[in-house]
Short mmCIF file of C-alpha atoms and ligand atoms in Angstrom, two decimals:
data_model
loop_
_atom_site.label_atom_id
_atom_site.label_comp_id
_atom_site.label_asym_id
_atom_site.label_seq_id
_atom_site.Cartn_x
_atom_site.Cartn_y
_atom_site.Cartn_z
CA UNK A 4 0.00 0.00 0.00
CA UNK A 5 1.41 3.31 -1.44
CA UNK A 6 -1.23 5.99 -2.06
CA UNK A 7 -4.41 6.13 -0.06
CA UNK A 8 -7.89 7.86 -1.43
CA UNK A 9 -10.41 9.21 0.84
CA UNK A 10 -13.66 8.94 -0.16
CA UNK A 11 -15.09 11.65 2.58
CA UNK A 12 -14.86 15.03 3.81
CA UNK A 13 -15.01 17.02 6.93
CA UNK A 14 -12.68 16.34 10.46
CA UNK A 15 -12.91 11.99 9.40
CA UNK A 16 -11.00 13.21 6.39
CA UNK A 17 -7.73 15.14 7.73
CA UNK A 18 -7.77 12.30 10.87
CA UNK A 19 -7.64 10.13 7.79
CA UNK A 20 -4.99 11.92 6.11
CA UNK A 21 -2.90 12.46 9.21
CA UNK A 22 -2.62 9.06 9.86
CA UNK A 23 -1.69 7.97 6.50
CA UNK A 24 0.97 10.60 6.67
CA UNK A 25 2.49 9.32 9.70
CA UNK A 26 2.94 5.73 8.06
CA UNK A 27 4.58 7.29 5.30
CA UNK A 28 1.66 6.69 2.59
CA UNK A 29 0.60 9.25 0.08
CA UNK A 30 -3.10 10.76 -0.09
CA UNK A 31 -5.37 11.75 -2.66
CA UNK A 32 -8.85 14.04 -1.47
CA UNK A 33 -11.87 14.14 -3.56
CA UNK A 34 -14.32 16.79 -2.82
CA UNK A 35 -17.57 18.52 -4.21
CA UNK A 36 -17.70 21.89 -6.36
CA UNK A 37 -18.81 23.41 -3.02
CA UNK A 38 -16.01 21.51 -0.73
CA UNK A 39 -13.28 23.14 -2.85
CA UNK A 40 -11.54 25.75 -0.24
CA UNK A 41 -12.02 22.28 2.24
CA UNK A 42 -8.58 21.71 4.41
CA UNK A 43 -8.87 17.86 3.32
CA UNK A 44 -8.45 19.20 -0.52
CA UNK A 45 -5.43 21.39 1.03
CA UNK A 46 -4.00 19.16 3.06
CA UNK A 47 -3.65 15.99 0.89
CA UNK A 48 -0.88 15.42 -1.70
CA UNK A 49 -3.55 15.20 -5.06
CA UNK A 50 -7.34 16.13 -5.17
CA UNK A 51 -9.84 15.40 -7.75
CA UNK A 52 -12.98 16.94 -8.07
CA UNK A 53 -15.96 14.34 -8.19
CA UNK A 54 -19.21 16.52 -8.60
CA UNK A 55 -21.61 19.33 -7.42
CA UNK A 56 -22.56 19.79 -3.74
CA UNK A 57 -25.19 17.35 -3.48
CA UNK A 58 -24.20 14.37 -1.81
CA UNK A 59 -25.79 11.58 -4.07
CA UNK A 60 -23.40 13.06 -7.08
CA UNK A 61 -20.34 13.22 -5.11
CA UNK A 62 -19.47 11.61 -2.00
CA UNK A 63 -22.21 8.48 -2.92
CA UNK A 64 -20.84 8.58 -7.00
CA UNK A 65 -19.53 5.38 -6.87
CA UNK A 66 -18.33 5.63 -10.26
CA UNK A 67 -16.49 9.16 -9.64
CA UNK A 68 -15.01 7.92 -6.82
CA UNK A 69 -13.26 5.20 -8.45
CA UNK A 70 -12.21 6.91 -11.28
CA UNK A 71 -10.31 8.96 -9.10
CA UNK A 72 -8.89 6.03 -7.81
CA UNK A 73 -7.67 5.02 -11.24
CA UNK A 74 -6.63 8.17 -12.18
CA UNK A 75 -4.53 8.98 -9.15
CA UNK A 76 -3.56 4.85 -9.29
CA UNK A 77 -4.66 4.60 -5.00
CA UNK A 78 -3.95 1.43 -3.76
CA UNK A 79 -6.90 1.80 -1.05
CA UNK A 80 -9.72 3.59 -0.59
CA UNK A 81 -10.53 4.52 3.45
CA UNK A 82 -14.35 5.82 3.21
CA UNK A 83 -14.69 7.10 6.59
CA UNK A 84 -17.94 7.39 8.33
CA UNK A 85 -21.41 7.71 6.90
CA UNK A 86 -21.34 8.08 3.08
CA UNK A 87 -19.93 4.92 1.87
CA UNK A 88 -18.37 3.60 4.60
CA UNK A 89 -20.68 0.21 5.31
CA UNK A 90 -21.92 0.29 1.41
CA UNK A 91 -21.29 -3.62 0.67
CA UNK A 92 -21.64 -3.01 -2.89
CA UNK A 93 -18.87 0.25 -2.59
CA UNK A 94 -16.54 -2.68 -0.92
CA UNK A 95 -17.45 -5.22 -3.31
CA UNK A 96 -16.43 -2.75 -6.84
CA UNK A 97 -13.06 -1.59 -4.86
CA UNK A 98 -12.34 -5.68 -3.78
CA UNK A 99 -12.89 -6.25 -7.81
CA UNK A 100 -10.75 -2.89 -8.58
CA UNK A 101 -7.66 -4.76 -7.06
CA UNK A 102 -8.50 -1.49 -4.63
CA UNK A 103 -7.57 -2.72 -1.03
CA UNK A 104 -11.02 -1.32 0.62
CA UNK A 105 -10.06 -0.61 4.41
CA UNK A 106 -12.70 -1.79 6.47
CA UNK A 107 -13.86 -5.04 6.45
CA UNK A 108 -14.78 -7.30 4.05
CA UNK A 109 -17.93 -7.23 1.41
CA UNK A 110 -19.19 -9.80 2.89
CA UNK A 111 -19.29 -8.77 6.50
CA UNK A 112 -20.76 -5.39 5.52
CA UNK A 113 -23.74 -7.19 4.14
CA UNK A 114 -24.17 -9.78 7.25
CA UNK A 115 -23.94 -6.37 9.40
CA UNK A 116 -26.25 -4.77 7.14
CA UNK A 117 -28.88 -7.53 7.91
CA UNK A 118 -30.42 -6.75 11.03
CA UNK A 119 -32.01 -9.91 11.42
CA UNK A 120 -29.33 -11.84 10.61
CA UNK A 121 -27.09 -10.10 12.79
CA UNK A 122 -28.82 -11.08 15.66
CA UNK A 123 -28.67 -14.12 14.57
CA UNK A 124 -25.24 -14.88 14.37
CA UNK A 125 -24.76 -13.03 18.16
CA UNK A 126 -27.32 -14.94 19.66
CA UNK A 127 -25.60 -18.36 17.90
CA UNK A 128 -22.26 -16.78 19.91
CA UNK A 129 -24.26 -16.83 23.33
CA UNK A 130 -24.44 -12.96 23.53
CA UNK A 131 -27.95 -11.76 24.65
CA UNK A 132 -30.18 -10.39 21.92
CA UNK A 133 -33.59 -8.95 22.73
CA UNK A 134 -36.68 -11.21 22.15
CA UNK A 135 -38.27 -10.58 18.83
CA UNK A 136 -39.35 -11.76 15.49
CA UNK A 137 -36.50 -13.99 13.86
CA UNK A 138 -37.82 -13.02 10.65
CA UNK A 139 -38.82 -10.23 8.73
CA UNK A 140 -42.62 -9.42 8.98
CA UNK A 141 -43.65 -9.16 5.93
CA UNK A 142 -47.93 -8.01 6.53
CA UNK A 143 -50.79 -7.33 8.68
CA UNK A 144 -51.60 -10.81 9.38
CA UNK A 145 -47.88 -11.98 9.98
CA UNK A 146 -47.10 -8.70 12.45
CA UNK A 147 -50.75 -9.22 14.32
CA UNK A 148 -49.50 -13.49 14.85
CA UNK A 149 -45.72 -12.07 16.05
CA UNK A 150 -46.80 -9.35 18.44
CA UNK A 151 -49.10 -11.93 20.15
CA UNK A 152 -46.10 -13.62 21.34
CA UNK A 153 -44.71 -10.89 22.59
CA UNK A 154 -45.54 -8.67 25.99
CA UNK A 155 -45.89 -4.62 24.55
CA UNK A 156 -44.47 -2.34 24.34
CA UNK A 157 -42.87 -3.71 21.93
CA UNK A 158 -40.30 -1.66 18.82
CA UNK A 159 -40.50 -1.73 14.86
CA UNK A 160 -36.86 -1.59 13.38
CA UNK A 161 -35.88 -1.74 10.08
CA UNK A 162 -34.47 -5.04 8.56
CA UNK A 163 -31.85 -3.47 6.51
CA UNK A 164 -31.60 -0.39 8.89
CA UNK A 165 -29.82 0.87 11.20
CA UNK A 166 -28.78 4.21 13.54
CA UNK A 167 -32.88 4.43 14.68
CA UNK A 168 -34.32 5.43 11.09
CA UNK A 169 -38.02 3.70 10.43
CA UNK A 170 -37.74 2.75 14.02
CA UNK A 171 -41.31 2.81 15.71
CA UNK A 172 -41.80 2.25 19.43
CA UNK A 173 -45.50 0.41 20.05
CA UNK A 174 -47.78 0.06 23.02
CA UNK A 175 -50.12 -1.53 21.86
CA UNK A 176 -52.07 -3.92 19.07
CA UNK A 177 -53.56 -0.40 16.54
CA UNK A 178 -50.27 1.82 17.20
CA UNK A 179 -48.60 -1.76 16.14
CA UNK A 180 -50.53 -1.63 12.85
CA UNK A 181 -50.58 1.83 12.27
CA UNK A 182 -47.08 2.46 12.78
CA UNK A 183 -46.11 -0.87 10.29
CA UNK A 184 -47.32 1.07 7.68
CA UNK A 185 -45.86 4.17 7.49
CA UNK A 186 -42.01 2.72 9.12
CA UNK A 187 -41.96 0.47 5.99
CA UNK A 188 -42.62 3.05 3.71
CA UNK A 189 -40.08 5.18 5.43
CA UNK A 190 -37.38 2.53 5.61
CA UNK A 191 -38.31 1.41 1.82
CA UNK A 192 -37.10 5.05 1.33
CA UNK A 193 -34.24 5.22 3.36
CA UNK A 194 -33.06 1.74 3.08
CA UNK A 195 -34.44 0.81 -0.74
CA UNK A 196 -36.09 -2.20 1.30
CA UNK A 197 -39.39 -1.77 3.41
CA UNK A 198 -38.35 -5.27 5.40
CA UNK A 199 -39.68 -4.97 9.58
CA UNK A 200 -39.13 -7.20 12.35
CA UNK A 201 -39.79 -6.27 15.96
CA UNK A 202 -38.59 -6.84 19.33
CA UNK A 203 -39.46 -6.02 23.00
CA UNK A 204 -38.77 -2.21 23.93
CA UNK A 205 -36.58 -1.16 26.67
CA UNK A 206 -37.63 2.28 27.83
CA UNK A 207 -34.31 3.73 29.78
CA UNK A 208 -31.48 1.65 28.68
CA UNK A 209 -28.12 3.02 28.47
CA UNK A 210 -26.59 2.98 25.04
CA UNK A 211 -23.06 1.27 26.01
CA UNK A 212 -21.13 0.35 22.49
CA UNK A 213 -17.39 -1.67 22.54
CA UNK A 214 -14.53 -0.61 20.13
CA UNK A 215 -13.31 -3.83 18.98
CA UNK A 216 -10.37 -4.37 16.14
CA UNK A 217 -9.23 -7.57 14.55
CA UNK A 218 -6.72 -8.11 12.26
CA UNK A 219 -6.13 -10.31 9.42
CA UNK A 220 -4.61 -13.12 11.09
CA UNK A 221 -7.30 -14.08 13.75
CA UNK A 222 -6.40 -11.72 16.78
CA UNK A 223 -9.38 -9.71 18.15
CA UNK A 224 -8.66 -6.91 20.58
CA UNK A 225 -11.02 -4.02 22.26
CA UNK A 226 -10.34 -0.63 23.67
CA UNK A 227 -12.85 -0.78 25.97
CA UNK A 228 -16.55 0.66 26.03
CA UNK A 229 -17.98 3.69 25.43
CA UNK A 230 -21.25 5.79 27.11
CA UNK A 231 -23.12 7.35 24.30
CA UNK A 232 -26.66 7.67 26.09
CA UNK A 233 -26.72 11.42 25.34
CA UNK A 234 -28.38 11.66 22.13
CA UNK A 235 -31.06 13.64 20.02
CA UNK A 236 -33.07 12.18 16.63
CA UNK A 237 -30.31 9.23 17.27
CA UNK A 238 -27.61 11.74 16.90
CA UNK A 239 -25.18 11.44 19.41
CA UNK A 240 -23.67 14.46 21.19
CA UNK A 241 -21.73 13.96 24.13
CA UNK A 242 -19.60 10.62 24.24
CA UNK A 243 -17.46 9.21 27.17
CA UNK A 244 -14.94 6.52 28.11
CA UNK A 245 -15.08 4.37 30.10
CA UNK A 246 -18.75 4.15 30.31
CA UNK A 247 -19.93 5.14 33.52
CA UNK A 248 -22.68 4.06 35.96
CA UNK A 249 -22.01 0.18 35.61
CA UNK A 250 -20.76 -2.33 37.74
CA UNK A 251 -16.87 -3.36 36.67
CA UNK A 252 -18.69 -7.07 36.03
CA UNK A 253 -20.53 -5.59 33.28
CA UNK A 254 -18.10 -3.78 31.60
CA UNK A 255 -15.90 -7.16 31.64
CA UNK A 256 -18.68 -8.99 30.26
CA UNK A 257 -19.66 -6.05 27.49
CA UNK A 258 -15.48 -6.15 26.66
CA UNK A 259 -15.14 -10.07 26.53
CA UNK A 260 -18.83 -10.48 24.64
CA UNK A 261 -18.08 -7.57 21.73
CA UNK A 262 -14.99 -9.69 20.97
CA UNK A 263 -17.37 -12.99 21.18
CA UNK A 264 -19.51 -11.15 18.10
CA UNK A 265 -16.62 -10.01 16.27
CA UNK A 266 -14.84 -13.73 16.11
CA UNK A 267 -18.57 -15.29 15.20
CA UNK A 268 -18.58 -12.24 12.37
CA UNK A 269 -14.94 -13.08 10.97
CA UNK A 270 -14.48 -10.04 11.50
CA UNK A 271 -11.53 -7.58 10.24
CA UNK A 272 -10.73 -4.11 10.71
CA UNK A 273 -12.11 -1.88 13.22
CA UNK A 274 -15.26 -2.05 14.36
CA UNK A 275 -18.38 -1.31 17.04
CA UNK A 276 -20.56 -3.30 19.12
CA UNK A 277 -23.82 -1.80 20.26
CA UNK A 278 -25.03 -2.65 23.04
CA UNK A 279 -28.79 -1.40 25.12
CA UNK A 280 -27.81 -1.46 28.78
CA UNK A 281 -31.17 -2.01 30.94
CA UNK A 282 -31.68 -0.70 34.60
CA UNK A 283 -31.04 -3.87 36.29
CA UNK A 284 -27.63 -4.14 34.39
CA UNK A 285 -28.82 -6.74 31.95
CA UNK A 286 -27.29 -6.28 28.12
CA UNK A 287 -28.69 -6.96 24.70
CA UNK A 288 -26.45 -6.80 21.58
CA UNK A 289 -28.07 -4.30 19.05
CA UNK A 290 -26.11 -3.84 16.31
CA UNK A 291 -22.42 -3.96 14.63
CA UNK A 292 -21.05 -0.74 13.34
CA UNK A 293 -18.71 -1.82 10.05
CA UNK A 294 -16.94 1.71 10.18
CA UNK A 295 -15.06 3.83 12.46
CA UNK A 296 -16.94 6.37 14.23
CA UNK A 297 -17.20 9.70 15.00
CA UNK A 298 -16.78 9.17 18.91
CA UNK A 299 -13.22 6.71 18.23
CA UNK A 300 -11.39 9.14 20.01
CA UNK A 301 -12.36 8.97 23.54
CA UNK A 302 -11.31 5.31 23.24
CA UNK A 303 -7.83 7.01 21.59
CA UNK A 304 -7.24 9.01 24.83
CA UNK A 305 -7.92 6.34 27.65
CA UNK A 306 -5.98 3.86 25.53
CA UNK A 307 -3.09 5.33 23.95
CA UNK A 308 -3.85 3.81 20.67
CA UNK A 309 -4.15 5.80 17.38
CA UNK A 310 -6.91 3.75 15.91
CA UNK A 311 -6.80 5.03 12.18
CA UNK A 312 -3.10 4.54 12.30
CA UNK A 313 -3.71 0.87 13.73
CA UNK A 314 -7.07 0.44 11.08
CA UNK A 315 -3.99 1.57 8.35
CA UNK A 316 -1.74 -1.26 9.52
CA UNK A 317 -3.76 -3.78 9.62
CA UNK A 318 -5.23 -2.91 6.20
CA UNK A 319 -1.71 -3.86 5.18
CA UNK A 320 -2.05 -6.97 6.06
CA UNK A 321 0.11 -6.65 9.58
CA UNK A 322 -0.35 -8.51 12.36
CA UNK A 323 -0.98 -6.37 14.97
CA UNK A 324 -3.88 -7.28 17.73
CA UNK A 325 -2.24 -7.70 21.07
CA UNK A 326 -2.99 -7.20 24.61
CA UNK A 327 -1.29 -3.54 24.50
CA UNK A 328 -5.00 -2.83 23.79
CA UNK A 329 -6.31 -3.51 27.10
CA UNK A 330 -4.43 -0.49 28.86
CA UNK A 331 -6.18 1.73 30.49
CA UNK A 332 -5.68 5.34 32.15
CA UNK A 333 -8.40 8.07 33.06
CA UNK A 334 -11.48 9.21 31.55
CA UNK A 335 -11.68 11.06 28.36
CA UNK A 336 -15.02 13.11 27.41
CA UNK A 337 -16.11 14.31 23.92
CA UNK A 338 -18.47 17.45 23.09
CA UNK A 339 -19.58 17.17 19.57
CA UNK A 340 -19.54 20.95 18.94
CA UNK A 341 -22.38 21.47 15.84
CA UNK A 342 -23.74 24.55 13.38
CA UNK A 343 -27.25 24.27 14.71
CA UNK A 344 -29.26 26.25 17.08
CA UNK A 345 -30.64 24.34 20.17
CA UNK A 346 -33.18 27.27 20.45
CA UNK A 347 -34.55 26.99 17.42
CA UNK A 348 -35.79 23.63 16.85
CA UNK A 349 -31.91 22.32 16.47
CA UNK A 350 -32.29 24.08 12.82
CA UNK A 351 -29.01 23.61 11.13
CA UNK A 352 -27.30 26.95 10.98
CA UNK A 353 -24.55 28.51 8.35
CA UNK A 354 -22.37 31.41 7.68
CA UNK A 355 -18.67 32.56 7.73
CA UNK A 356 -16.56 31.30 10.38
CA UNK A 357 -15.09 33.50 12.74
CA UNK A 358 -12.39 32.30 14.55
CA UNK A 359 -12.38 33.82 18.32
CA UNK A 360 -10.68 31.32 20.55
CA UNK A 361 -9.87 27.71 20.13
CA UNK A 362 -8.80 25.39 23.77
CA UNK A 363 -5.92 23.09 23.35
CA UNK A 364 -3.50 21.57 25.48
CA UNK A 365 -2.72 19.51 29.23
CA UNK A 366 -5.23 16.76 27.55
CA UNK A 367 -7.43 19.05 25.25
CA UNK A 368 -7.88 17.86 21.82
CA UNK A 369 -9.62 19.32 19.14
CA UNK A 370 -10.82 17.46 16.13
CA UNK A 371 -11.87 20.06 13.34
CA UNK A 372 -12.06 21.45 9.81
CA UNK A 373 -13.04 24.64 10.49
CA UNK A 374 -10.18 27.42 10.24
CA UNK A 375 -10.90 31.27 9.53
CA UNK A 376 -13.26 32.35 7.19
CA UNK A 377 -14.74 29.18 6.14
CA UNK A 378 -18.06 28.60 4.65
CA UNK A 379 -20.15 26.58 6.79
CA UNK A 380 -23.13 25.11 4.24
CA UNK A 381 -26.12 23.31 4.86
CA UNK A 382 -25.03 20.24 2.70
CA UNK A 383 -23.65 18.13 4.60
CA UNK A 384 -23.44 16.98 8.73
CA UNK A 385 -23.11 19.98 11.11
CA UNK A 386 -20.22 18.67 12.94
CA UNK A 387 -18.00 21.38 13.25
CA UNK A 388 -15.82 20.09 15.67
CA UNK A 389 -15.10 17.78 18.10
CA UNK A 390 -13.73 18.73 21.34
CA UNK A 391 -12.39 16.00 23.00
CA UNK A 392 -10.70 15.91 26.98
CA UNK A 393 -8.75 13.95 29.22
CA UNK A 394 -8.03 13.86 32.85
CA UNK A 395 -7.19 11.37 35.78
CA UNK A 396 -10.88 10.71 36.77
CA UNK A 397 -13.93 11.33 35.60
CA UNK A 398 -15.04 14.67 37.51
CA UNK A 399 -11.68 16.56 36.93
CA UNK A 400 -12.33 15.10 32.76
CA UNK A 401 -15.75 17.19 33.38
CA UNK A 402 -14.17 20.45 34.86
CA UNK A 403 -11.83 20.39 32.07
CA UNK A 404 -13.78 20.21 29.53
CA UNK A 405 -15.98 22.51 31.05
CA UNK A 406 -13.47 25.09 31.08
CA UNK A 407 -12.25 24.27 27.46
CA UNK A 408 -15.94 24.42 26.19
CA UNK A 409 -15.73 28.26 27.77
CA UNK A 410 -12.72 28.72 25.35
CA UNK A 411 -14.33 27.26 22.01
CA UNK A 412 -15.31 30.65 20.82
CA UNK A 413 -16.87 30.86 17.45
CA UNK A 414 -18.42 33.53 15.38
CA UNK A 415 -20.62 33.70 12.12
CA UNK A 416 -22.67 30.22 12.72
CA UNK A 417 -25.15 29.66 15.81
CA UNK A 418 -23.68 26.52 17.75
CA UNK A 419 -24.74 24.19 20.46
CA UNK A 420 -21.59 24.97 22.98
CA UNK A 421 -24.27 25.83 25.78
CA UNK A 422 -26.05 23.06 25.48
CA UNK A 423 -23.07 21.55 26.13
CA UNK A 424 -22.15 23.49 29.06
CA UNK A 425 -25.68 22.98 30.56
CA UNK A 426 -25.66 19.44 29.90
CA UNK A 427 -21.83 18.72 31.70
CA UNK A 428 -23.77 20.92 34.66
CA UNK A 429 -26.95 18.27 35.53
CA UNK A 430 -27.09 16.48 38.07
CA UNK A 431 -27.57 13.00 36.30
CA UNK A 432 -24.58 13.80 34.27
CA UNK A 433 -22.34 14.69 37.29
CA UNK A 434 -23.21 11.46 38.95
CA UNK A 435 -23.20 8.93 35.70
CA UNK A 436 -26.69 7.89 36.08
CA UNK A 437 -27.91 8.72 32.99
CA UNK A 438 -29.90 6.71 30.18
CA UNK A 439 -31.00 7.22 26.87
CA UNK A 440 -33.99 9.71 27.90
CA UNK A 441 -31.35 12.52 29.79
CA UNK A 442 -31.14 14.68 26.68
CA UNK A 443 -34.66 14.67 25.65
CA UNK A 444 -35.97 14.67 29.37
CA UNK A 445 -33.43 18.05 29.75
CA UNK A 446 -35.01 19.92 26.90
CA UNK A 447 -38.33 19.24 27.51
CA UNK A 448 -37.83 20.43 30.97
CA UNK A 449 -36.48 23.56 29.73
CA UNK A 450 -39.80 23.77 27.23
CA UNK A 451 -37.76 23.87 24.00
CA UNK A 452 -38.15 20.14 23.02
C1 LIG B 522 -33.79 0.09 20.87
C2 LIG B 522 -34.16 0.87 21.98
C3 LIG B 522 -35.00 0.30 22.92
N1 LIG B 522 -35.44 -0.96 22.75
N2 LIG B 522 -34.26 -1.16 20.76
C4 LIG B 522 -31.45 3.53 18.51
C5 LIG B 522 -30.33 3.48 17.55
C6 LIG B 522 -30.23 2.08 17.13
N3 LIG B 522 -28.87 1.71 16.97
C7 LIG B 522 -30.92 1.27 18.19
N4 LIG B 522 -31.63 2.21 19.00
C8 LIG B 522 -32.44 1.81 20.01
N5 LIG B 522 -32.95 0.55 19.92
C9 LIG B 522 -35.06 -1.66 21.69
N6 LIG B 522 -35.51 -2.91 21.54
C10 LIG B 522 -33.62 2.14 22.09
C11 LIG B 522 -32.76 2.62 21.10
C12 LIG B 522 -32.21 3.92 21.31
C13 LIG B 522 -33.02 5.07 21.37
C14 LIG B 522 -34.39 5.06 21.19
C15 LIG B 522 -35.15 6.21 21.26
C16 LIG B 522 -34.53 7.44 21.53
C17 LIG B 522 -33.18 7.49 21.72
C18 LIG B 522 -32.41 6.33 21.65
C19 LIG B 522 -31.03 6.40 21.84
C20 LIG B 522 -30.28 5.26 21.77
C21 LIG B 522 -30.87 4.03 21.52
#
């Protein structure tokens, strides 16, 4: 491996790059006719143009994407997160290309893609799964026999979903059939397949996921957990490591049973575990994230480990899993600081960046694209940065990044710092305790929800 493409954009993109730098590999950017004053087009040693600003004709152009590959003669393509990054027909044209897609293979995108099928492979690896339908449900009829099996209330998912779009939470027999209707149509959209099964609902779990990597050899290794309970519309905000508010038990169980999925996946690469923590402590595997993710560095900073770097390696066939993994120090906290307006509906917001005051240092990292007059638009994600902190425990980890989130001062786009602040400041933060329900629970108390 020689010359890596990156088919993405945005703070994924110049991690991306970065990496690939420090192994000594070249880089080639591709960006939209709107992403052209982008740092990843900057920063990289050749970028090709691949389209206009919308999405669909440029970071999803297959075709444009690997003809930039040809062009610039990449050896690999590293897609990132979101766009094409668990696309198992992408992975499938670049493993024909003689392209060396990094992730893992074809194949296990499309078992991971498979909702259904997913579950059953975990629950085949004695991992707990949530009682449900073990098929899709494809009607009225079918849904009305599965449900009566089940206690309400119970959840619609998506068969080929994922991240909580078309998912439908059900109390009863008519919100069951009304809801079938309209999730299908809305995951036939999303998803180009309307497919449904259902399970039983947990109403305050914690959302607990496990960083696992593998290489290509057979070792599988973990960097430990992650707490990403504080979320909006399934959009996470606030991320931490190691997971608070469980018993060290759990967390040794989550840790060993995330590496029990990924051997009974095959898999390779980097990859995430999902996991629903209930009240009582008791876990259910969700789903498998085929991609690295946006939150990856809090697991970076209690660990030690450059993951991308690691992801790079073993994408070059090294063998590299060992127990180094399993070395932990501190806490680490990440803000995900976003161009929207919490006091306005969340609406996305953009403008001209203005540059007041950025944190940095004794543990503060920050994870960004943005620089000086920047356009922020409304195509894309509204990450704008993420603002990631490490102490000893995990209070001082909150007073720090309390006081760096007072230094992240930004002009020209409305952003969601205060939330932030506000959010580090409740109680059920403070003490750990927190579920799924904190962020929604927080702004409807303060009547903006
Ligand atoms: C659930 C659930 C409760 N019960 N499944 C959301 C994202 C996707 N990966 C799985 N998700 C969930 N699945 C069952 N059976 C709760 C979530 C969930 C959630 C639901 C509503 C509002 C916010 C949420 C945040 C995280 C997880």
């Amino acid at each position: 491996m020689d010359k890596i493409l990156i088919a993405n954009r945005g703070e994924i993109a110049l991690r991306i790059i970065e990496a690939a730098r420090e192994l000594g590999l070249s880089t080639v950017a591709v960006y939209s006719e709107v992403d052209k004053n982008q740092l990843h087009v900057e920063l990289a040693d050749e970028a090709y143009c691949i389209g206009p600003r919308e999405a669909e004709e440029s970071y999803l152009n297959l075709p444009a994407i690997i003809g930039a590959a040809d062009i610039s003669n990449a050896d690999a393509i590293h897609p990132g997160y979101g766009f094409m990054s668990e696309n198992p027909h992408f992975a499938e044209v670049c493993e024909g290309h003689g392209i060396n897609f990094i992730g893992p293979s074809s194949r296990t995108l499309e078992l991971a893609g498979n909702k259904i099928k997913s579950k059953e492979i975990v629950r085949g690896a004695g991992v707990p799964v949530l009682p449900g339908s073990q098929e899709t449900v494809d009607d009225k009829d079918e849904l009305k026999k599965v449900a009566g099996e089940f206690r309400y209330p119970l959840i619609l998912k998506a068969a080929y979903g994922g991240g909580g779009r078309g998912m439908r939470i059900v109390r009863d027999e008519e919100e069951l059939m009304e809801g079938f209707t309209s999730s299908s149509k809305e995951a036939e959209v999303s998803f180009g397949e309307g497919a449904m099964y259902l399970e039983r609902y947990l109403s305050q779990p914690k959302h607990v996921e496990v960083q696992v990597i593998a290489d290509e050899h057979g070792n599988y290794g973990h960097v430990g957990e992650r707490e990403c309970s504080t979320q909006r519309r399934h959009q996470k905000i606030i991320e931490e490591a190691p997971a608070p508010g469980i018993s060290d038990e759990t967390r040794k169980r989550l840790r060993e049973d995330a590496i029990k999925i990924a051997r009974a996946f095959g898999y390779t690469s980097l990859g995430t575990v999902e996991f629903l923590v209930d009240e009582d402590e008791s876990y259910y595997f969700i789903e498998l994230n085929a991609r690295i993710q946006v939150e990856h560095p809090v697991s970076e900073e209690i660990t030690g480990v450059n993951l991308v770097k690691d992801q790079l390696k073993i994408a070059e066939g090294e063998e590299l899993v060992r127990d180094r993994y399993e070395d932990f120090r501190g806490h680490a906290i990440e803000c995900r600081i976003n161009a929207e307006d919490p006091e306005n509906d969340f609406l996305p917001s953009s403008g001209e960046i203005k540059i007041h005051q950025f944190p940095g240092g004794n543990g503060v990292r920050l994870d960004t694209w943005v620089y000086n007059g920047i356009r922020v638009s409304p195509y894309y994600d509204s990450l704008l940065a993420k603002l990631i902190v490490r102490g000893e425990t995990r209070y001082d980890t909150i007073t720090k990044t309390i006081s760096a989130l007072r230094r992240f001062e930004i002009g020209g786009v409305r952003t969601n710092r205060s939330l932030h602040l506000d959010l580090l400041r409740q109680k059920e933060f403070r003490t750990g305790d927190y579920s799924i329900t904190f962020l929604d629970q927080f702004l409807e108390e303060r009547g903006v929800a």
